[in-house]
Short mmCIF file of C-alpha atoms in Angstrom, two decimals:
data_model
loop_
_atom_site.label_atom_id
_atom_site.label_comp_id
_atom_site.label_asym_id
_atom_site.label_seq_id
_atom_site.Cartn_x
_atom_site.Cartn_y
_atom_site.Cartn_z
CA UNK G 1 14.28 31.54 -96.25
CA UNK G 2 15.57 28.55 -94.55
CA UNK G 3 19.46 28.99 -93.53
CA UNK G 4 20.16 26.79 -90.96
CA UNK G 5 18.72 26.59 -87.52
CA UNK G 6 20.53 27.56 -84.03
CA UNK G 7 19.38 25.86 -81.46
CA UNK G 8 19.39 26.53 -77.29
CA UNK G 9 21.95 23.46 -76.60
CA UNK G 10 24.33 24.17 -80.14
CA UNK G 11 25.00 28.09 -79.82
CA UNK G 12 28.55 29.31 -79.74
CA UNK G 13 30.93 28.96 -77.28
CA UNK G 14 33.99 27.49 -76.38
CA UNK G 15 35.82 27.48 -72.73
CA UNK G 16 39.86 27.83 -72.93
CA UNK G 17 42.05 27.00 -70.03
CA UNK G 18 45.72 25.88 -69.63
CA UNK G 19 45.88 22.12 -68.75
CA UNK G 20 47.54 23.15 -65.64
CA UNK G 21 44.67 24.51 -64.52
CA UNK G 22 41.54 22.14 -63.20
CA UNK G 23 38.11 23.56 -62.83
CA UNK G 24 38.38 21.74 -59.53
CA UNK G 25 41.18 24.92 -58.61
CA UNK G 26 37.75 26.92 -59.09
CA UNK G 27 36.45 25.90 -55.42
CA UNK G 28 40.04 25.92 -54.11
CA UNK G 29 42.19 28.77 -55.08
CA UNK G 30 41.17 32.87 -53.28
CA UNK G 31 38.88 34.44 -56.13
CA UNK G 32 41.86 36.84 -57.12
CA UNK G 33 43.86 34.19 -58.13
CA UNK G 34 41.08 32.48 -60.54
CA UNK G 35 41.79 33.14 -64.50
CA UNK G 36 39.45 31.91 -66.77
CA UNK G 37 39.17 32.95 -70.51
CA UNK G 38 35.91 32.53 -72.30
CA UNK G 39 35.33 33.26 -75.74
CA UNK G 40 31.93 33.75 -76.95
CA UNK G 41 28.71 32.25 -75.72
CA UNK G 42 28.24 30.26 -72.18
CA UNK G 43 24.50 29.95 -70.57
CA UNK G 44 24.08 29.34 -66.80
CA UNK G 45 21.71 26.26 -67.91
CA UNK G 46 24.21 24.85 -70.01
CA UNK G 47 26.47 24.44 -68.00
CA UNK G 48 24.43 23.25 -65.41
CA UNK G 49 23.62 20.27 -67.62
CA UNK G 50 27.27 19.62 -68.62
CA UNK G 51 27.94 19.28 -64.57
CA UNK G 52 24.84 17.32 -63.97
CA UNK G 53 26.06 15.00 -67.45
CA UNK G 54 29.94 14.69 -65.24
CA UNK G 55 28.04 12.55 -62.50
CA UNK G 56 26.87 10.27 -65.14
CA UNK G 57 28.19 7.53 -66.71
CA UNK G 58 32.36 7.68 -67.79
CA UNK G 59 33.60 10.94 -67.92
CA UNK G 60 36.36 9.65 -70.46
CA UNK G 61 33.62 9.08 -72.98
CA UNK G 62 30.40 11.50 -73.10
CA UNK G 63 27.24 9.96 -74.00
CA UNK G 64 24.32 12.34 -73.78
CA UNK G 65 24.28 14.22 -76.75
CA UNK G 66 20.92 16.01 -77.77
CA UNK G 67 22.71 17.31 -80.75
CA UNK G 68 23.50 13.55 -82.16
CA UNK G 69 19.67 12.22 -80.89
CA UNK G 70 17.23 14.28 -82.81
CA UNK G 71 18.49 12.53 -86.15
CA UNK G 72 17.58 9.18 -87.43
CA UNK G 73 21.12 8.18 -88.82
CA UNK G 74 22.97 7.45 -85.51
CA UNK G 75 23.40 3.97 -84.70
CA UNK G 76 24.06 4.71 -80.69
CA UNK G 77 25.08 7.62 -79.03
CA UNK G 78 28.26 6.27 -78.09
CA UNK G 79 29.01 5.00 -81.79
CA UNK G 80 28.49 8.58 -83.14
CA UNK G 81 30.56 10.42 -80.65
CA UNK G 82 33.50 8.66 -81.31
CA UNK G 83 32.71 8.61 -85.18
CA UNK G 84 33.12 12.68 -85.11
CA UNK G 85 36.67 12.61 -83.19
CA UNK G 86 40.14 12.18 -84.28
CA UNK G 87 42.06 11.59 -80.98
CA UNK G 88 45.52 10.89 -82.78
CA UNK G 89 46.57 13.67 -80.30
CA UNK G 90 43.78 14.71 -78.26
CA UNK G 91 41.63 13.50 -74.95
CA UNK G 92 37.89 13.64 -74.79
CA UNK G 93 35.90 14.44 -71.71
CA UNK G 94 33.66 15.79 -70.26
CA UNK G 95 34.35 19.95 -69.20
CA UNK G 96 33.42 19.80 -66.02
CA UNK G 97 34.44 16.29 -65.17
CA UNK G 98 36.90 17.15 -61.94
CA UNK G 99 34.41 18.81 -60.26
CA UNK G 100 31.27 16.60 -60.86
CA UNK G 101 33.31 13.79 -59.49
CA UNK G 102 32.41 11.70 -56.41
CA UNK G 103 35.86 13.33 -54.81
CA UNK G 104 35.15 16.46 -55.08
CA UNK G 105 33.40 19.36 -53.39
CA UNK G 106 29.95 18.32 -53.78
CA UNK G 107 27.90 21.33 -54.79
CA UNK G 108 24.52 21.68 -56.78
CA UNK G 109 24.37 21.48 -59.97
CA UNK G 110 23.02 25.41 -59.75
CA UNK G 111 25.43 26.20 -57.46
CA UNK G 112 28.42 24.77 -59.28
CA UNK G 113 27.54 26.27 -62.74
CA UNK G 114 26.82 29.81 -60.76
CA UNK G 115 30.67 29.69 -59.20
CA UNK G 116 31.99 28.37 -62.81
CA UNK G 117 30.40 31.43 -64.88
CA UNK G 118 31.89 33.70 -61.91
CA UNK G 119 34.93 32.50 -62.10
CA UNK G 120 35.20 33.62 -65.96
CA UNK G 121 37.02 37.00 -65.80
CA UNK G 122 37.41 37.37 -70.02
CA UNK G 123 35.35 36.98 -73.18
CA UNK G 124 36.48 37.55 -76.14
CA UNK G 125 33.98 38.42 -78.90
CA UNK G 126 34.25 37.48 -82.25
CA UNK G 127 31.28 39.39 -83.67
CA UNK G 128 27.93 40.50 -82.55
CA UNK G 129 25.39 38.21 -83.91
CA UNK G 130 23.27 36.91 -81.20
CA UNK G 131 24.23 33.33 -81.57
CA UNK G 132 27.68 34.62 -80.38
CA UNK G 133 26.92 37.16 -77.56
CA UNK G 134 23.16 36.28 -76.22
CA UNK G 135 24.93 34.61 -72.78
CA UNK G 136 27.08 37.41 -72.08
CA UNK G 137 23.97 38.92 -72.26
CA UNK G 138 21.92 37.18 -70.14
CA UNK G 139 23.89 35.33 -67.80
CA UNK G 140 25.00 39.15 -66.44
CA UNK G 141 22.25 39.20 -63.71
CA UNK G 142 24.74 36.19 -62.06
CA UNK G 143 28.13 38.14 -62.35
CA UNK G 144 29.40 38.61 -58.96
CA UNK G 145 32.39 41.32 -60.35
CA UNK G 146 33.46 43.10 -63.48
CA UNK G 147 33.94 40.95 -66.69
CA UNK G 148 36.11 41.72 -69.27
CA UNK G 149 35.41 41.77 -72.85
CA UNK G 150 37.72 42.00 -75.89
CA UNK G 151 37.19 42.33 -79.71
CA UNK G 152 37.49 44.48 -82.54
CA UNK G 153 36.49 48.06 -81.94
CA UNK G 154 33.63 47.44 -84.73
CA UNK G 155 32.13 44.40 -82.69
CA UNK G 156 32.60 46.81 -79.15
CA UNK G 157 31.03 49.71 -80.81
CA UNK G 158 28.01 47.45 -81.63
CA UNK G 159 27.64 45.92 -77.84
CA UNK G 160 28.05 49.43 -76.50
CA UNK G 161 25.62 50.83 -78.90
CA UNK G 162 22.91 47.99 -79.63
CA UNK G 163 22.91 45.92 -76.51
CA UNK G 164 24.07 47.56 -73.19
CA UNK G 165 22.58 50.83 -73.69
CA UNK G 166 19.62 50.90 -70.97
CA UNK G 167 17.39 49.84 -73.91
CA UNK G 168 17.90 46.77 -74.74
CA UNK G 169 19.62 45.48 -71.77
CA UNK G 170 20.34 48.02 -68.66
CA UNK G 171 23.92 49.76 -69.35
CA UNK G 172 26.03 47.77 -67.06
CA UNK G 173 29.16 49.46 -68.52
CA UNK G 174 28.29 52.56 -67.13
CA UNK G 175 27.72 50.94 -64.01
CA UNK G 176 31.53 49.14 -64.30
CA UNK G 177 30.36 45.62 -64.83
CA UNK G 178 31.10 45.39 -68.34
CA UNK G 179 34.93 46.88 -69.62
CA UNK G 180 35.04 46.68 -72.97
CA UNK G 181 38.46 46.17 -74.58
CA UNK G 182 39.02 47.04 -78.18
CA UNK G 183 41.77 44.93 -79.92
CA UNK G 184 43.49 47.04 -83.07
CA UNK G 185 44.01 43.98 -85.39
CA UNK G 186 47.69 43.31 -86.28
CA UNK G 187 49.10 45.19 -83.96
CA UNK G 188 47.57 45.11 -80.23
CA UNK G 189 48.35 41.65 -78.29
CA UNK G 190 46.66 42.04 -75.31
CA UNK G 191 47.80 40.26 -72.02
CA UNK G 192 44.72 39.12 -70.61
CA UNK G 193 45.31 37.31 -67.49
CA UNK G 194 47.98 35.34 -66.26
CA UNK G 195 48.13 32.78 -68.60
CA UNK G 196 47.54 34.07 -72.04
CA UNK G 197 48.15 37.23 -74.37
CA UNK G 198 45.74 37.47 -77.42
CA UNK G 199 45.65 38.92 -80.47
CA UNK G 200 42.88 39.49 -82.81
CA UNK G 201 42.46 39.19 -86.80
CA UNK G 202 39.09 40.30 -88.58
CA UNK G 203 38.01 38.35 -90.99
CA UNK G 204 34.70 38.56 -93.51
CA UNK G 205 31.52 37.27 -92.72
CA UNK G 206 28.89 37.94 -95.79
CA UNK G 207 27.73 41.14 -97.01
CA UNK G 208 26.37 44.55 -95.71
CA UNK G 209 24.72 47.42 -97.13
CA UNK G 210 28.62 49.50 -97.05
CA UNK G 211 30.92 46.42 -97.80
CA UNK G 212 31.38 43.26 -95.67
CA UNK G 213 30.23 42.10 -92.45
CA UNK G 214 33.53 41.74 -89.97
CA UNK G 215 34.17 39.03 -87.97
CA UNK G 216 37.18 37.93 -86.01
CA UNK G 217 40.03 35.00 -85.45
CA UNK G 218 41.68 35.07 -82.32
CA UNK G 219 45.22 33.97 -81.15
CA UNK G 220 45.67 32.81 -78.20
CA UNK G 221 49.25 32.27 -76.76
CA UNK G 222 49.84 31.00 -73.59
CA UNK G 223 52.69 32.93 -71.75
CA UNK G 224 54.63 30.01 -70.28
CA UNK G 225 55.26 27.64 -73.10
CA UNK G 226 54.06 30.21 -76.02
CA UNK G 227 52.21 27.69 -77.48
CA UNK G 228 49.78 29.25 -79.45
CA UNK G 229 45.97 28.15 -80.74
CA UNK G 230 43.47 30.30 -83.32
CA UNK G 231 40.45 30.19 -83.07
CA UNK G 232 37.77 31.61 -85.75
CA UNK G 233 34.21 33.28 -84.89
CA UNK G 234 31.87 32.89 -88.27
CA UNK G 235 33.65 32.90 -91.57
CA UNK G 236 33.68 33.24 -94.94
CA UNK G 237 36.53 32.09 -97.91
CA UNK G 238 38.53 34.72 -99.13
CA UNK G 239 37.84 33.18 -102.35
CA UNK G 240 34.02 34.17 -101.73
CA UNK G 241 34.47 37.56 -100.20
CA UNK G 242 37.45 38.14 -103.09
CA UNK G 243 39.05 40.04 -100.01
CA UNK G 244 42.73 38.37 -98.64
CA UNK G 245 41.69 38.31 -94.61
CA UNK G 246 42.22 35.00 -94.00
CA UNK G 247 45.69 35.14 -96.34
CA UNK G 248 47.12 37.16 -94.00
CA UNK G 249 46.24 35.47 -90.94
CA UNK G 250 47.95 32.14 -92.92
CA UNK G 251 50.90 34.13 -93.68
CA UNK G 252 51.31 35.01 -89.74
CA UNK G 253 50.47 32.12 -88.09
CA UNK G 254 52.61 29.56 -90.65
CA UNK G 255 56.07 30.48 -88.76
CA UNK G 256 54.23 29.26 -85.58
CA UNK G 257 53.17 25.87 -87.36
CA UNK G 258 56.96 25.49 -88.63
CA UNK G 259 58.07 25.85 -85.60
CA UNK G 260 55.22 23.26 -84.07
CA UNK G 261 53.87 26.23 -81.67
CA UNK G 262 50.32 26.07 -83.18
CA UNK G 263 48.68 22.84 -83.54
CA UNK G 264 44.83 23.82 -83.67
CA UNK G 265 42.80 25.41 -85.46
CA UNK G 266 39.27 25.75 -84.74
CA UNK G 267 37.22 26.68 -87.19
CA UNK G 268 33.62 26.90 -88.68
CA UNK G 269 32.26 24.70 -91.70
CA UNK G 270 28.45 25.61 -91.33
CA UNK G 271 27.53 23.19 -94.35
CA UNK G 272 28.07 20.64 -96.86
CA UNK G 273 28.91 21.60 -100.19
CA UNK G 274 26.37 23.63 -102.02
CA UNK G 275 26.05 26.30 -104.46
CA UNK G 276 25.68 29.83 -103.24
CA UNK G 277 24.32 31.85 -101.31
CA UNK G 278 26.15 30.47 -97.96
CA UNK G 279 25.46 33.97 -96.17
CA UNK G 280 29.05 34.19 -95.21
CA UNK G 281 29.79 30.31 -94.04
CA UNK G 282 32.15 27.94 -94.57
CA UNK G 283 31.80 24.75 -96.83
CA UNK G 284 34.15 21.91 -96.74
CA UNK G 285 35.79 22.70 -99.98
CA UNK G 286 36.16 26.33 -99.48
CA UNK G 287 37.81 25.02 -95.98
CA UNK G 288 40.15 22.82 -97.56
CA UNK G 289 40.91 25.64 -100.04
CA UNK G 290 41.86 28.12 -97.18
CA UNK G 291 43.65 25.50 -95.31
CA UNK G 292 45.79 24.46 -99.19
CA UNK G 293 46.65 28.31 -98.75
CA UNK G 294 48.10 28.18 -95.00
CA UNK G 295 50.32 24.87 -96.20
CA UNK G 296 51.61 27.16 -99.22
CA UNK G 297 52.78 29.80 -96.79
CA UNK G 298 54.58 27.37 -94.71
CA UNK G 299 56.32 25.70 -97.65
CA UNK G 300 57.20 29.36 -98.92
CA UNK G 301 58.31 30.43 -95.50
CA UNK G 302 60.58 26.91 -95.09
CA UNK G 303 61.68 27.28 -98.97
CA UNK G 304 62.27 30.82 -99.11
CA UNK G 305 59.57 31.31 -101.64
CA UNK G 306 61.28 28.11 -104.21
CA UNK G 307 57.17 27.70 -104.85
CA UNK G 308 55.66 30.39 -104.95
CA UNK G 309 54.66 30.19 -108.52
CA UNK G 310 52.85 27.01 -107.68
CA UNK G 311 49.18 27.11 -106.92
CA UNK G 312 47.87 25.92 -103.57
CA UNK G 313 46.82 22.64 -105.11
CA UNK G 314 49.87 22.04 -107.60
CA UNK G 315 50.83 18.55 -107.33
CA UNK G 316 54.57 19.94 -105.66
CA UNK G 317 52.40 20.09 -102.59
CA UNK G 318 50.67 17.06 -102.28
CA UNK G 319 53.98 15.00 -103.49
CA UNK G 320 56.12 16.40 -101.00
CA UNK G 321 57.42 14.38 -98.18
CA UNK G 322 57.54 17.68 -96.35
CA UNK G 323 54.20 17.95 -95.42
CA UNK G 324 53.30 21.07 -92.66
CA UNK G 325 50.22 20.63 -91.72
CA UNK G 326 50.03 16.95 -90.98
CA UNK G 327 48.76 15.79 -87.26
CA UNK G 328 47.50 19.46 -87.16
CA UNK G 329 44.07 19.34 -85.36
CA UNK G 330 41.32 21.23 -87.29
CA UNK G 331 38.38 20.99 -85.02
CA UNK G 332 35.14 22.03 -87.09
CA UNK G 333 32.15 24.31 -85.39
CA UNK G 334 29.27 25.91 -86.18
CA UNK G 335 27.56 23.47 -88.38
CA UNK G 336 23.99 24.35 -89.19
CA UNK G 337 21.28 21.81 -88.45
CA UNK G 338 19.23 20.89 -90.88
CA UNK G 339 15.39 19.21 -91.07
CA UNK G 340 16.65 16.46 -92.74
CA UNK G 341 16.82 12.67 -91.47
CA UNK G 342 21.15 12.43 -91.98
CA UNK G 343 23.21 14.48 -89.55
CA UNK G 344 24.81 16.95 -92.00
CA UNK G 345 27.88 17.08 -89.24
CA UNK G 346 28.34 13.11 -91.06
CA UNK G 347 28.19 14.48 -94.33
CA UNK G 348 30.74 17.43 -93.78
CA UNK G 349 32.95 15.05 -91.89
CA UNK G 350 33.02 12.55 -94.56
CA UNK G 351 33.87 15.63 -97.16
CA UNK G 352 36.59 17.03 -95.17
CA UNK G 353 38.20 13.30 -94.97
CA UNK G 354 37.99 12.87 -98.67
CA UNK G 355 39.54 16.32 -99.62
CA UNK G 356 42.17 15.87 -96.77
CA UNK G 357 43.19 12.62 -98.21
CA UNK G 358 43.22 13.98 -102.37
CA UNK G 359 45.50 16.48 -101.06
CA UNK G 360 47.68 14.65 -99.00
CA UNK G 361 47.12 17.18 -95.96
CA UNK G 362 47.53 14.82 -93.18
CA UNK G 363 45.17 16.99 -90.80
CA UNK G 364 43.12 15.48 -87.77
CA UNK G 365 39.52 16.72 -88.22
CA UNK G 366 37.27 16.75 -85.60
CA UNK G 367 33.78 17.77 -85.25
CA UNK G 368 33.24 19.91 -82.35
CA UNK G 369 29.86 18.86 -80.34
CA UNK G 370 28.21 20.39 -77.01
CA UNK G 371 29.92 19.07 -73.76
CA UNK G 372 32.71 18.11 -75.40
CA UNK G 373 35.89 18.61 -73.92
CA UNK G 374 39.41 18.18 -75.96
CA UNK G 375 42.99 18.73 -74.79
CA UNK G 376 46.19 18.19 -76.79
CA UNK G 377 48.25 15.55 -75.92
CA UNK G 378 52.06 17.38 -76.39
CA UNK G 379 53.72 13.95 -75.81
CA UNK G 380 52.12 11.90 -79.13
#
């Protein structure tokens, strides 16, 4: 049965850094001093193609996407990058686009991706599907020193277990080159390097022979400004797993949105609307619908609970001038490709819009896309 296809260039991973820190620093600072945090997937090829792509063209606006050419409904490249992006408050570029610069160090494309993976001390680990853990995996033959890796003890159990255990892949934590770090949700924040603590939230991710299939939100803080972002692995409504894990990550994150010290959210919509089965995905309307649930929390929080007996989508919501969640930067991942002539990343874009607007939400969606880089502009 067809669910969606994963390819090479579109698995799952993001790169998080403070904006104080360049990827040029990578060539310049002792290795001691380098802190990098990774979560999820990041192949040595990739990123030698996001390099080689930072020598090309203007770094301000990427061009090269494979994910936008293989389908028919793209009028130009550059047209359908932009189309996807909401920069209200953000800056697109390229990821590696200080150190593929004329100015800089010039290095290899090889070389440069080989020092960029090594200087990645952390990955965090959302769950243990292969989509989400394969470059840990492979990339390992390149890691010059011990990684660290952080998740839920459910999602560590299964890396120890499944993957490094000299069957499938040679133990390297034995050997010390893998440290596995479990995170007990709701109550360990982990300090992870010098620039950000964590904290980790499971959340439910289809069904299982004993129950559901866990998954996991991070929360990243950074130490300096505690400025906080969350960011979700794969997903599924709490109105289709009839289980309140997302509710109480809403409930604990809405102080920080009140108190504008989260302003993105990144999060899966896999496809567009559809009836079930969605194998533990996200749809646009069951993302509005979670997101309707984090703006009642806020208005309960900043109301002492004067709502509470209004539903997410009562009309006291959507006619407030109060409204928490606008300029809030929802950037969308893990959307499924499909063999189908539209780019369904269009069609989920243009359904998010429409339900942001019927509910007066005011978010800034943006489609996430391979070699995509996005930071927040605190001074819009």
């Amino acid at each position: 049965m067809l669910r969606g296809t994963h390819l090479k260039q579109n698995c799952a991973y993001l790169l998080n850094r403070p904006t104080s820190l360049t990827v040029k620093l990578f060539f310049q600072l002792p290795k001691k001093e380098v802190r990098e945090n990774h979560f999820s997937q990041l192949m040595l090829e990739q990123v030698s193609q996001r390099y080689q792509n930072c020598t090309r063209g203007d770094s301000k606006n990427p061009k090269d996407n494979f994910i936008i050419s293989i389908y028919d409904d793209h009028q130009s490249q550059y047209e359908e990058f932009n189309f996807y992006q909401n920069t209200g408050n953000l800056e697109v570029s390229h990821p590696f686009a200080c150190v593929g610069s004329k100015s800089s160090v010039s290095l290899a494309p090889l070389e440069a991706s080989w020092k960029i993976i090594n200087s990645i001390t952390a990955y965090l680990i959302t769950h243990p599907h292969l989509d989400h853990l394969s470059g840990l995996v492979i990339n390992s033959p390149s890691f010059e020193d011990s990684k660290d890796v952080y998740g839920l003890p459910q999602t560590m159990n299964t890396i120890r277990s499944s993957l490094f255990n000299g069957h499938v892949w040679p133990d390297l934590i034995s050997e010390g080159l893998i440290n596995l770090h479990e995170i007990s949700p709701y109550i360990d924040e982990h300090s992870m390097c010098d620039f950000y603590n964590v904290e980790c939230f499971p959340v439910a991710h289809g069904d299982i022979q004993n129950g559901r299939f866990l998954s996991s939100a991070f929360l990243i803080t950074d130490k300096l400004t505690q400025d906080s972002i969350i960011i979700f692995g794969d997903l599924e409504s709490d109105y289709s797993s009839s289980k309140d894990y997302n509710r109480k990550i809403w409930e604990l994150i809405s102080p920080l949105v009140l108190k504008d010290k989260l302003n993105t959210i990144i999060i899966e919509c896999s496809t567009i609307d559809k009836p079930p089965p969605l194998y533990g995905h996200m749809t646009p309307t069951s993302l509005i619908a979670e997101l309707l649930a984090l703006r009642k929390y806020c208005f309960d929080k900043k109301f002492l609970q004067k709502t509470i007996s209004h539903s997410a989508e009562s009309v006291v919501y959507i006619q407030s001038e109060f409204q928490p969640l606008k300029a809030m930067n929802v950037i969308v991942t893990h959307v499924k490709e499909v063999p189908a002539a539209v780019n369904p990343r269009t069609l989920i874009f243009r359904q998010l819009n429409d339900l942001n607007c019927k509910y007066a939400l005011g978010i800034n969606f943006t489609i996430a896309l391979p070699g995509l880089s996005l930071f927040y502009n605190f001074e819009s």
